[in-house]
Amino acid sequence: MAADPVADVLAIAAHRDDVEQTCGGTLLRMASRGLHTAILDLTKGEAGTRGSAEDRAKEATAAAKLLGVRWRQALDLPDGAVENTLENRLKIAQIVRLLRPRVVILPYWQARHPDHAIVATLGYEACFLAGLSKAPSGQIVLSGAPHRPFKIVYASLYADVRPSFVVDITPFIDQRHNALMAYRSQYANQAAGSGLFVAEEEIRERTFAEARHYGLLAGVRYGEPFVQKEIGLVDDLTLLPVQSI
Ligand SMILES: [Zn+2]
């Protein structure tokens, strides 16, 4: 991956393959605009039913290539037991300082998987911490210049919530699917955990149907949903997208 890891957009997620499912199309769209994108996975997937952490590392690298991201790493937070501790906030803040993103994508704060919900607040607080010159203890424990992202948005695909906006991923839907399918240990048809996992064709149907649903809400074919906490700001009413009537 690139020697200079500065990123315009950084997606932070609990597990390898979360980003592929929730905002992979958006990262592809940003890369197609010439922006630099990055992914920080917080765990290595050691608690997964299928495949080892090593398998998932290789798959994550392959998926990153397919998504056109310039930088991807995984921290060593415990899979299935991600906690919002100062130690974990500092680990993430150090990466935020390294990559200096303008935009950070986090998972939405209500989720079935506790790791996803925690990462919404853990990631937010880490972004705040990255902008402080001293840690709350008064010590300087982070290297690099302070940096706080301008914008934080929440990928809300897993959540039953009305999105603030949708990103049109129509040209990128197949490539996003290819990136998800790079996780062969998770998604290729196999015997291990077949009671827990759905077949490959079913995954395609589900993920395309979700993308179609959010696309329809925005008047495009395929979309990915996001929530932002801030209000929208408009310059020119005549340029507002998404038809009303
Ligand atoms: Zn996950």
mmCIF file with all atom_site columns, N, CA and C and ligand atoms in Angstrom, residues 13-18 21 113 115-116 158, ligand 1:
data_model
loop_
_atom_site.group_PDB
_atom_site.id
_atom_site.type_symbol
_atom_site.label_atom_id
_atom_site.label_alt_id
_atom_site.label_comp_id
_atom_site.label_asym_id
_atom_site.label_entity_id
_atom_site.label_seq_id
_atom_site.pdbx_PDB_ins_code
_atom_site.Cartn_x
_atom_site.Cartn_y
_atom_site.Cartn_z
_atom_site.occupancy
_atom_site.B_iso_or_equiv
_atom_site.pdbx_formal_charge
_atom_site.auth_seq_id
_atom_site.auth_comp_id
_atom_site.auth_asym_id
_atom_site.auth_atom_id
_atom_site.pdbx_PDB_model_num
ATOM   1  N  N  . ALA A 1 13  ? -14.185 0.348  11.394 1.00 0.00 ? 13  ALA A N  1
ATOM   2  C  CA . ALA A 1 13  ? -15.207 -0.660 11.659 1.00 0.00 ? 13  ALA A CA 1
ATOM   3  C  C  . ALA A 1 13  ? -14.698 -1.688 12.649 1.00 0.00 ? 13  ALA A C  1
ATOM   4  N  N  . ALA A 1 14  ? -15.625 -2.407 13.265 1.00 0.00 ? 14  ALA A N  1
ATOM   5  C  CA . ALA A 1 14  ? -15.250 -3.406 14.264 1.00 0.00 ? 14  ALA A CA 1
ATOM   6  C  C  . ALA A 1 14  ? -14.559 -4.590 13.618 1.00 0.00 ? 14  ALA A C  1
ATOM   7  N  N  . HIS A 1 15  ? -15.131 -5.092 12.531 1.00 0.00 ? 15  HIS A N  1
ATOM   8  C  CA . HIS A 1 15  ? -14.666 -6.361 11.968 1.00 0.00 ? 15  HIS A CA 1
ATOM   9  C  C  . HIS A 1 15  ? -14.276 -6.222 10.504 1.00 0.00 ? 15  HIS A C  1
ATOM   10 N  N  . ARG A 1 16  ? -13.287 -6.994 10.126 1.00 0.00 ? 16  ARG A N  1
ATOM   11 C  CA . ARG A 1 16  ? -12.965 -7.118 8.715  1.00 0.00 ? 16  ARG A CA 1
ATOM   12 C  C  . ARG A 1 16  ? -14.222 -7.610 7.999  1.00 0.00 ? 16  ARG A C  1
ATOM   13 N  N  . ASP A 1 17  ? -14.553 -6.980 6.947  1.00 0.00 ? 17  ASP A N  1
ATOM   14 C  CA . ASP A 1 17  ? -15.713 -7.194 6.065  1.00 0.00 ? 17  ASP A CA 1
ATOM   15 C  C  . ASP A 1 17  ? -16.930 -6.347 6.437  1.00 0.00 ? 17  ASP A C  1
ATOM   16 N  N  . ASP A 1 18  ? -16.895 -5.627 7.562  1.00 0.00 ? 18  ASP A N  1
ATOM   17 C  CA . ASP A 1 18  ? -17.994 -4.695 7.882  1.00 0.00 ? 18  ASP A CA 1
ATOM   18 C  C  . ASP A 1 18  ? -18.060 -3.583 6.831  1.00 0.00 ? 18  ASP A C  1
ATOM   19 N  N  . GLN A 1 21  ? -19.535 -4.375 3.537  1.00 0.00 ? 21  GLN A N  1
ATOM   20 C  CA . GLN A 1 21  ? -20.993 -4.511 3.534  1.00 0.00 ? 21  GLN A CA 1
ATOM   21 C  C  . GLN A 1 21  ? -21.714 -3.176 3.667  1.00 0.00 ? 21  GLN A C  1
ATOM   22 N  N  . HIS A 1 113 ? -25.162 -6.211 16.772 1.00 0.00 ? 113 HIS A N  1
ATOM   23 C  CA . HIS A 1 113 ? -23.865 -6.659 17.291 1.00 0.00 ? 113 HIS A CA 1
ATOM   24 C  C  . HIS A 1 113 ? -23.292 -5.582 18.210 1.00 0.00 ? 113 HIS A C  1
ATOM   25 N  N  . ASP A 1 115 ? -20.367 -4.960 19.276 1.00 0.00 ? 115 ASP A N  1
ATOM   26 C  CA . ASP A 1 115 ? -19.120 -4.350 18.785 1.00 0.00 ? 115 ASP A CA 1
ATOM   27 C  C  . ASP A 1 115 ? -19.422 -3.167 17.863 1.00 0.00 ? 115 ASP A C  1
ATOM   28 N  N  . HIS A 1 116 ? -20.427 -3.315 16.995 1.00 0.00 ? 116 HIS A N  1
ATOM   29 C  CA . HIS A 1 116 ? -20.752 -2.237 16.039 1.00 0.00 ? 116 HIS A CA 1
ATOM   30 C  C  . HIS A 1 116 ? -21.217 -0.990 16.778 1.00 0.00 ? 116 HIS A C  1
ATOM   31 N  N  . TYR A 1 158 ? -27.017 -1.479 8.605  1.00 0.00 ? 158 TYR A N  1
ATOM   32 C  CA . TYR A 1 158 ? -27.493 -2.527 9.513  1.00 0.00 ? 158 TYR A CA 1
ATOM   33 C  C  . TYR A 1 158 ? -28.641 -2.050 10.395 1.00 0.00 ? 158 TYR A C  1
HETATM 34 ZN ZN . ZN  B 2 .   ? -19.215 -6.708 12.102 1.00 0.00 ? 1   ZN  B ZN 1
#
